[in-house]
Coordinates of C-alpha atoms in Angstrom, one line a residue:
X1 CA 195.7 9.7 -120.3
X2 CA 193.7 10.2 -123.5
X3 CA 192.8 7.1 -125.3
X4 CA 194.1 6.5 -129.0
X5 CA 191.6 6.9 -131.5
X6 CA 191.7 4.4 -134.2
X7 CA 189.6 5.0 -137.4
X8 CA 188.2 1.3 -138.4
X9 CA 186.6 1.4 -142.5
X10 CA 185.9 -2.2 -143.7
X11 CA 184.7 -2.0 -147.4
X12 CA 180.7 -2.0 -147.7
X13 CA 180.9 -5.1 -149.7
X14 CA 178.2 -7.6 -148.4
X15 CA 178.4 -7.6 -144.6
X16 CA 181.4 -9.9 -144.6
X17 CA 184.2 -7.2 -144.2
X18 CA 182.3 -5.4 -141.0
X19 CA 181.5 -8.8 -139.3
X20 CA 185.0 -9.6 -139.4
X21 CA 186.1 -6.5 -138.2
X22 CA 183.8 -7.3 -134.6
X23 CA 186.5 -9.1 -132.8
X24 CA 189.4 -5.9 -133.6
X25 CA 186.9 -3.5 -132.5
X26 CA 186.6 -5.2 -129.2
X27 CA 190.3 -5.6 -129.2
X28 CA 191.3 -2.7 -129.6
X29 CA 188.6 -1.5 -126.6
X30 CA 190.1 -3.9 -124.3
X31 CA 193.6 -2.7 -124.9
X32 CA 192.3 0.8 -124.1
X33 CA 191.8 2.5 -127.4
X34 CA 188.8 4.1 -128.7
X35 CA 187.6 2.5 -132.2
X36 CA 186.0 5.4 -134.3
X37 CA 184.2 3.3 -137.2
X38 CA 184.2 4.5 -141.0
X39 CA 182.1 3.0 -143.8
X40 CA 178.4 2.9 -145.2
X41 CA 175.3 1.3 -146.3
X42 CA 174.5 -1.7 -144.9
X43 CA 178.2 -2.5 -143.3
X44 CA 177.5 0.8 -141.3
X45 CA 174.1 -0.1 -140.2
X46 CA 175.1 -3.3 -138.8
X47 CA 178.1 -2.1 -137.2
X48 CA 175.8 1.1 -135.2
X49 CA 173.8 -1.9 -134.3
X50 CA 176.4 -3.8 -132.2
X51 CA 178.3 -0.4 -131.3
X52 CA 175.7 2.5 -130.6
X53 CA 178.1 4.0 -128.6
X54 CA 180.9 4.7 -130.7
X55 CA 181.4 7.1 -133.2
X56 CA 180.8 6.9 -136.9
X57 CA 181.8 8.5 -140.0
X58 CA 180.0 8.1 -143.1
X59 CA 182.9 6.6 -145.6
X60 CA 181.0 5.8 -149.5
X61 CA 181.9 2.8 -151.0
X62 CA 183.0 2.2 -154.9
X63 CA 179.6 1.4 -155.8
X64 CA 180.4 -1.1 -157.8
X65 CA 177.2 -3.7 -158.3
X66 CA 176.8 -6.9 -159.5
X67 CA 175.6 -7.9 -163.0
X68 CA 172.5 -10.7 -163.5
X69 CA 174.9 -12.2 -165.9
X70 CA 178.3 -12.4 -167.5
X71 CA 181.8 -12.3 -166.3
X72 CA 182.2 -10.0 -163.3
X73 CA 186.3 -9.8 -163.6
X74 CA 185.4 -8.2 -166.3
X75 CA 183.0 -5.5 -165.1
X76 CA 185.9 -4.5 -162.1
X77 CA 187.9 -4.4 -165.5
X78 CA 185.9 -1.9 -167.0
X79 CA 185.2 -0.3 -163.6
X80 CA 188.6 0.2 -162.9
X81 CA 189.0 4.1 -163.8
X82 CA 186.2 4.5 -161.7
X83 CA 187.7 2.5 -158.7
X84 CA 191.2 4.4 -158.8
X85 CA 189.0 7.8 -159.0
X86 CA 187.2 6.5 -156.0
X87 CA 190.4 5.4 -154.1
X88 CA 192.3 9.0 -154.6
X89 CA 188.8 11.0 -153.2
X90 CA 189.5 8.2 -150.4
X91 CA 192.7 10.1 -150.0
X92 CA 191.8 13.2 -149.8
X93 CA 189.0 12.3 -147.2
X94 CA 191.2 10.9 -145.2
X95 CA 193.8 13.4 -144.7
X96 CA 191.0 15.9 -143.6
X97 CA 189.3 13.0 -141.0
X98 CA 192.6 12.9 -139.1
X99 CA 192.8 16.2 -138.6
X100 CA 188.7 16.5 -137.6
X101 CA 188.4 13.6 -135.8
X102 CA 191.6 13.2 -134.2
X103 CA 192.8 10.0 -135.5
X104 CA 195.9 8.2 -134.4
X105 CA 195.9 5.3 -136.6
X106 CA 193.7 3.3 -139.1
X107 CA 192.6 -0.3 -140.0
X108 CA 190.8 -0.2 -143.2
X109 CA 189.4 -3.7 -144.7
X110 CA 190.3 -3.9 -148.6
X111 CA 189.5 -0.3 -148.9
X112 CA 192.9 0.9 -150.7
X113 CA 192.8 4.8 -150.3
X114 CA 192.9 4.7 -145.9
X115 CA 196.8 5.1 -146.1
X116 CA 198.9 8.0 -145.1
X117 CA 202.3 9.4 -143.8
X118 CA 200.6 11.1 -140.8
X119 CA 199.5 8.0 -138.9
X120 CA 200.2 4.3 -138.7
X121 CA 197.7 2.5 -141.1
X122 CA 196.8 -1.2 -141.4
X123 CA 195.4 -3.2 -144.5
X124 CA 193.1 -6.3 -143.5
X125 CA 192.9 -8.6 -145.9
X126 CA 192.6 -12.5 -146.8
X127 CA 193.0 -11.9 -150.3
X128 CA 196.3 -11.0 -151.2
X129 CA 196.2 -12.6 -154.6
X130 CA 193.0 -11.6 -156.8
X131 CA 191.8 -15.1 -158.3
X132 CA 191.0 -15.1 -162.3
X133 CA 190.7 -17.1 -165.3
X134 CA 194.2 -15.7 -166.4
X135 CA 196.6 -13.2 -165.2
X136 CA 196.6 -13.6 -161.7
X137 CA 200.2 -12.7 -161.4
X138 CA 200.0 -9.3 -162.8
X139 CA 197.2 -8.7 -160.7
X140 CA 199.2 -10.0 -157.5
X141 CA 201.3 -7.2 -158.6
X142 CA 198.9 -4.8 -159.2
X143 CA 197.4 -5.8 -155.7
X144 CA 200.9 -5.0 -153.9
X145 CA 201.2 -1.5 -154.8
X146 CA 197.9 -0.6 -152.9
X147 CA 199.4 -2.6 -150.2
X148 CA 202.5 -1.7 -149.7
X149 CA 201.3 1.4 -149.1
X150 CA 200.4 0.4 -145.6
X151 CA 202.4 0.0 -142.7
X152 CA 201.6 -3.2 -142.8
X153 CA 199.2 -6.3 -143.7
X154 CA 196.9 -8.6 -141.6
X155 CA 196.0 -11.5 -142.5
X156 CA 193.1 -13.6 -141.1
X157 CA 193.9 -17.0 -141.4
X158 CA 196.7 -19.6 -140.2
X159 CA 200.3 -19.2 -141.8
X160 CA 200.9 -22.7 -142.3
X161 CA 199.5 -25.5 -144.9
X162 CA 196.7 -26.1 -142.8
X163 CA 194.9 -22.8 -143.5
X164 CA 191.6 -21.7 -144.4
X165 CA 192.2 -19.0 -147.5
X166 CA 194.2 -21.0 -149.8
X167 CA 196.1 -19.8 -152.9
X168 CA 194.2 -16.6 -151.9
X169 CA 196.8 -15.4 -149.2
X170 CA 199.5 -18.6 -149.7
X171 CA 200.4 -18.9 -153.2
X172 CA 202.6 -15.4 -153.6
X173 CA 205.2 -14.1 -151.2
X174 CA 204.0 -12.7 -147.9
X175 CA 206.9 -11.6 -146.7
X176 CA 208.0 -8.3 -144.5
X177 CA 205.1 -6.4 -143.0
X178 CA 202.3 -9.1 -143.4
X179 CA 201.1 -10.8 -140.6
X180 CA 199.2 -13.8 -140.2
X181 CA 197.0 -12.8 -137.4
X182 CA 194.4 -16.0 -137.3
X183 CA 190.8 -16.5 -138.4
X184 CA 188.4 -13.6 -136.9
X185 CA 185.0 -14.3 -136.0
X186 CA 182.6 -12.7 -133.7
X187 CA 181.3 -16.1 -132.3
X188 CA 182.5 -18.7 -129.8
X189 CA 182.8 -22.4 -129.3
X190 CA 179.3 -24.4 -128.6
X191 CA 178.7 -27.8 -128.4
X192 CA 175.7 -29.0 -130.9
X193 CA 172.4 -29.0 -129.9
X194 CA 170.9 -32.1 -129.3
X195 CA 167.6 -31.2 -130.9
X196 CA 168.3 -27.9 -133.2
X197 CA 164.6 -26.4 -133.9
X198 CA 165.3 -25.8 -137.7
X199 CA 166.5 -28.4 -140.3
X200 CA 168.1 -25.6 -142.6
X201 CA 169.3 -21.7 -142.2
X202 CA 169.6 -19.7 -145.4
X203 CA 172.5 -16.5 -144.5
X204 CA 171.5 -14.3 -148.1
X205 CA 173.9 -11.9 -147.9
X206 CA 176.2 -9.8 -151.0
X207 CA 175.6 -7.2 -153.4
X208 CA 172.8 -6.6 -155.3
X209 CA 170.9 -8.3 -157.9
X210 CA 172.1 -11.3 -156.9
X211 CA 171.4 -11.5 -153.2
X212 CA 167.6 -11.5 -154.2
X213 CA 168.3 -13.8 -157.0
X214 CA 169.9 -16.1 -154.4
X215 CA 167.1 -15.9 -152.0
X216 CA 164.0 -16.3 -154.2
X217 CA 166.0 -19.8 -155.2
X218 CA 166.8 -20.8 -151.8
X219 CA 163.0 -20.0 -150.2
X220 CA 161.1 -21.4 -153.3
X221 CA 163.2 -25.1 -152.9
X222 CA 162.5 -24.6 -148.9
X223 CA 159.2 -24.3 -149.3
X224 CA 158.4 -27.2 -152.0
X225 CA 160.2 -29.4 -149.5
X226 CA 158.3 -27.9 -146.7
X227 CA 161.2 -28.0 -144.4
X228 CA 161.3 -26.0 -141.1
X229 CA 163.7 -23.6 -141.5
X230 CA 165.3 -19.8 -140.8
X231 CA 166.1 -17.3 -143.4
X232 CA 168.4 -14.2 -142.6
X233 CA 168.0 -12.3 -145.6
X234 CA 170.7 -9.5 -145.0
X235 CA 168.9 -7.0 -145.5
X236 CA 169.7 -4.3 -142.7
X237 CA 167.3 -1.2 -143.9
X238 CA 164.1 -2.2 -142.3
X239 CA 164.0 -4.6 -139.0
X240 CA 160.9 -7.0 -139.8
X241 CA 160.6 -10.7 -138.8
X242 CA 158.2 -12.8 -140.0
X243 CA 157.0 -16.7 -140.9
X244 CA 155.4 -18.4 -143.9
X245 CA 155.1 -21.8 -144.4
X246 CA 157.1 -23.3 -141.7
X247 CA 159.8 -20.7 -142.2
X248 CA 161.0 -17.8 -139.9
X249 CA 162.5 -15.1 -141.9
X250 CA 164.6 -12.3 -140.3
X251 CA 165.5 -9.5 -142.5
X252 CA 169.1 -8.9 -140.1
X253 CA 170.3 -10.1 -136.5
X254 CA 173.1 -9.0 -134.6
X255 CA 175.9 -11.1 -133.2
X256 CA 174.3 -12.4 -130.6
X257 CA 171.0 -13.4 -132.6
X258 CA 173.1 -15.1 -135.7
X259 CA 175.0 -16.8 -132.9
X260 CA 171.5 -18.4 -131.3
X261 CA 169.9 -19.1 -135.2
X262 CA 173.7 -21.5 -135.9
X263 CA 173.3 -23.1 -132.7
X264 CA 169.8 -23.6 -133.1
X265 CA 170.1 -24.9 -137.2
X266 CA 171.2 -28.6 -138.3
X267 CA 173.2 -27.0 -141.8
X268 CA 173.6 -24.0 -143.3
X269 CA 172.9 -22.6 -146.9
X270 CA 174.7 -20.0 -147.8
X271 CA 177.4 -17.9 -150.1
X272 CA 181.3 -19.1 -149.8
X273 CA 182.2 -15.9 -148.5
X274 CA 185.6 -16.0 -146.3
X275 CA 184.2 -14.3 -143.6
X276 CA 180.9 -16.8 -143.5
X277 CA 183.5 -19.8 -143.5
X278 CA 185.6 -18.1 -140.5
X279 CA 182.1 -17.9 -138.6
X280 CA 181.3 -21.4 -140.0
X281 CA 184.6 -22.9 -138.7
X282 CA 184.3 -21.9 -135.4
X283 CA 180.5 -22.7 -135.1
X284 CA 181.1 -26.3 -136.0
X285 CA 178.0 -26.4 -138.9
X286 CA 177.5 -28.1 -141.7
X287 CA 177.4 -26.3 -144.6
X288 CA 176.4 -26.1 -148.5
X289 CA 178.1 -23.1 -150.3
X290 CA 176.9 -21.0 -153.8
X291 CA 179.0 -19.0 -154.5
X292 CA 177.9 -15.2 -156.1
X293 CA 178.2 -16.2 -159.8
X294 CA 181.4 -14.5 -161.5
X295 CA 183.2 -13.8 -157.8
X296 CA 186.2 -15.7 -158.4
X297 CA 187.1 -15.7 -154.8
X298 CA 183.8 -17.1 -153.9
X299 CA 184.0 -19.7 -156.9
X300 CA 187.4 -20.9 -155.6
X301 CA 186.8 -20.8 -151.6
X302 CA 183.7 -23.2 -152.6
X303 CA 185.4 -25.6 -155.4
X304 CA 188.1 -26.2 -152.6
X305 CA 186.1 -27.1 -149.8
X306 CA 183.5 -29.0 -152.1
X307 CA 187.2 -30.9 -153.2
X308 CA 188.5 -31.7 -149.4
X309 CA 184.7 -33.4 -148.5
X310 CA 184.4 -30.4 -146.4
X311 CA 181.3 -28.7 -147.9
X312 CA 179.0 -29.3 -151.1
X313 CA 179.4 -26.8 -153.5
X314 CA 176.7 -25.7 -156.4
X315 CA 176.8 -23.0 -158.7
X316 CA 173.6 -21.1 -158.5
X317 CA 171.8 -21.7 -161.4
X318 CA 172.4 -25.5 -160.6
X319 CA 171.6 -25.0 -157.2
X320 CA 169.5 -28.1 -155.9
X321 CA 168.7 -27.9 -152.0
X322 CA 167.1 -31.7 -151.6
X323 CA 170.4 -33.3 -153.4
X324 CA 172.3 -30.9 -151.4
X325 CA 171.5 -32.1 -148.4
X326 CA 171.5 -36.0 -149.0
X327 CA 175.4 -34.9 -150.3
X328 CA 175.8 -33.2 -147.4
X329 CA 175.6 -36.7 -145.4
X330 CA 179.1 -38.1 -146.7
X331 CA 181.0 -34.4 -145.8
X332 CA 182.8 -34.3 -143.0
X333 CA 182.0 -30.7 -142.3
X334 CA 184.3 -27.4 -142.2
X335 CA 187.3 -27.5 -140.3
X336 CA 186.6 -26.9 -137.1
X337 CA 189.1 -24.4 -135.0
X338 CA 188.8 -23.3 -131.6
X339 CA 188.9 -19.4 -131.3
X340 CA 192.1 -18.3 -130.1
X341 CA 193.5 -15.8 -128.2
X342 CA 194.9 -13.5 -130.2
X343 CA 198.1 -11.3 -128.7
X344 CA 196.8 -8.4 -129.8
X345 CA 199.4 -6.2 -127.5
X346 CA 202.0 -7.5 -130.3
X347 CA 199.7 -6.2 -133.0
X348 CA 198.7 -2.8 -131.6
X349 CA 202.2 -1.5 -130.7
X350 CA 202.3 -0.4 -134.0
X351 CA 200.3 2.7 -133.2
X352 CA 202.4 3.0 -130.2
X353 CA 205.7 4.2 -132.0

């Protein structure tokens, strides 16, 4: 019987939307389909890294990039024509992959344009409400009508109060064709290493400028404080590893590496990304988070956990790694989940009908 062929596009937004998409890939090969992976730049080279196998299909993203400073809600403001433009060539793309590459069915992570009447399609997202100084309702609704487009929603994190995503997926109505479907992360349980080899590991990650802006403030405090430490810089064009100055610096790692640097590292520097705190949670680390400056999502994600003694949180231009990690003493840590098993059976009958 021919396998299913399900086209899986997370957004090429940092790395956080294609890490998070690891665990569905393997899902979906245990179950007996045959993932066919859509997206670009760095998401796509780090995915062809843990899948060489599979097939791929070059998706572009918005290319939408970070400003050095000022309000970034508002740049995706003035972007916006440019985004819907993007989102209906998305369309069009779309409707001639299935055909081309035999698609039954897609999972696209917060890109808006992989819908269609010809195929059962999923959104994956944690963000269901876009966080912002003011009008958060209107763009719930604004939100929705991308959504609702989709057969239906999944949701990483826990339905209940004790949840990791917040006001994020919890505040508005998720009613209908979401689904909660748990925290995703590509690692597993471990207990703590008695002796970890490095005092601090740095995961740069994020859009451009400010994912060099973020590392030339973490290594330079590093180094005055001469610690012995890892740096994953996230950069996935050029494999290189190196050390200076007590500190190992790896330009990418796979799954497998990232999962050996955590249990190997005493607490982690890094940005408040949701994915990073899903890996976070089930790794057991503790953790300082700075957020990318103007990504509301980010901001809030870090103010919360900084509020529930879970994680310090500085802004970046604030950021101050010694009294960081003397703060970092009186947290308690993230919340600390063991990885379930996910029914994924229930989930993937959709693209049985």
């Amino acid at each position: 019987m021919k396998k299913k062929r399900i086209l899986v596009s997370p957004l090429n937004w940092g790395l956080g939307h294609a890490t998070r998409c690891i665990p569905i890939i393997n899902a979906l090969r245990a179950e007996g389909y045959e993932p066919v992976i859509g997206t670009s730049g760095r998401a796509l080279y780090l995915l062809q890294q843990e899948f060489p196998e599979l097939d791929f299909i070059h998706l572009p993203d918005y290319n939408i990039s970070y400003q050095k400073k000022g309000s970034f809600a508002l740049k995706i403001l003035q972007s916006a024509p440019t985004i819907i433009k993007k989102i209906n060539e998305e369309q069009g793309q779309l409707k001639e992959l299935i055909k081309a590459n035999k698609i039954d069915g897609v999972i696209s992570d917060n890109r808006f344009g992989l819908y269609s009447n010809e195929v059962p399609c999923v959104f994956l997202t944690h963000q269901v409400m876009i966080k912002a100084p003011a009008g958060e309702k209107i763009l719930y609704k604004f939100n929705q009508k991308f959504i609702q487009k989709y057969d239906e929603c999944w949701i990483p994190d826990f339905e209940g109060p004790e949840n990791l995503s917040g006001d994020l997926a919890h505040r508005f109505p998720t009613e209908g064709s979401y689904r909660y479907i748990g925290p995703l992360s590509r690692f597993r349980v471990r207990e703590a290493k008695k002796e970890p080899q490095f005092q601090v590991l740095a995961l740069i990650s994020g859009p451009e400028p400010q994912r060099t802006l973020f590392e030339e403030i973490v290594v330079n405090q590093m180094m005055e404080l001469g610690l012995k430490g890892a740096v994953v810089r996230g950069i996935t064009e050029q494999q290189k590893t190196e050390e200076r100055n007590g500190i190992r610096f790896f330009n990418y790692c796979t799954g497998s590496e990232l999962d050996e640097l955590l249990h190997d590292s005493e607490i982690v520097v890094s940005r408040s990304g949701y994915s990073t705190i899903m890996d976070l949670c089930v790794s057991g680390k503790k953790a300082v988070f700075c957020p990318t400056p103007g990504q509301t999502e980010q901001e809030y994600l870090a103010v919360e956990l900084d509020k529930k003694k879970h994680a310090p949180y500085y802004a970046q231009n604030d950021f101050d790694l010694k009294s960081a990690l003397i703060k970092s003493i009186d947290y308690t840590g993230l919340p600390k989940f063991e990885q379930q098993e996910v029914d994924w059976k229930k989930y993937f009958r959709l693209f049985e009908g």
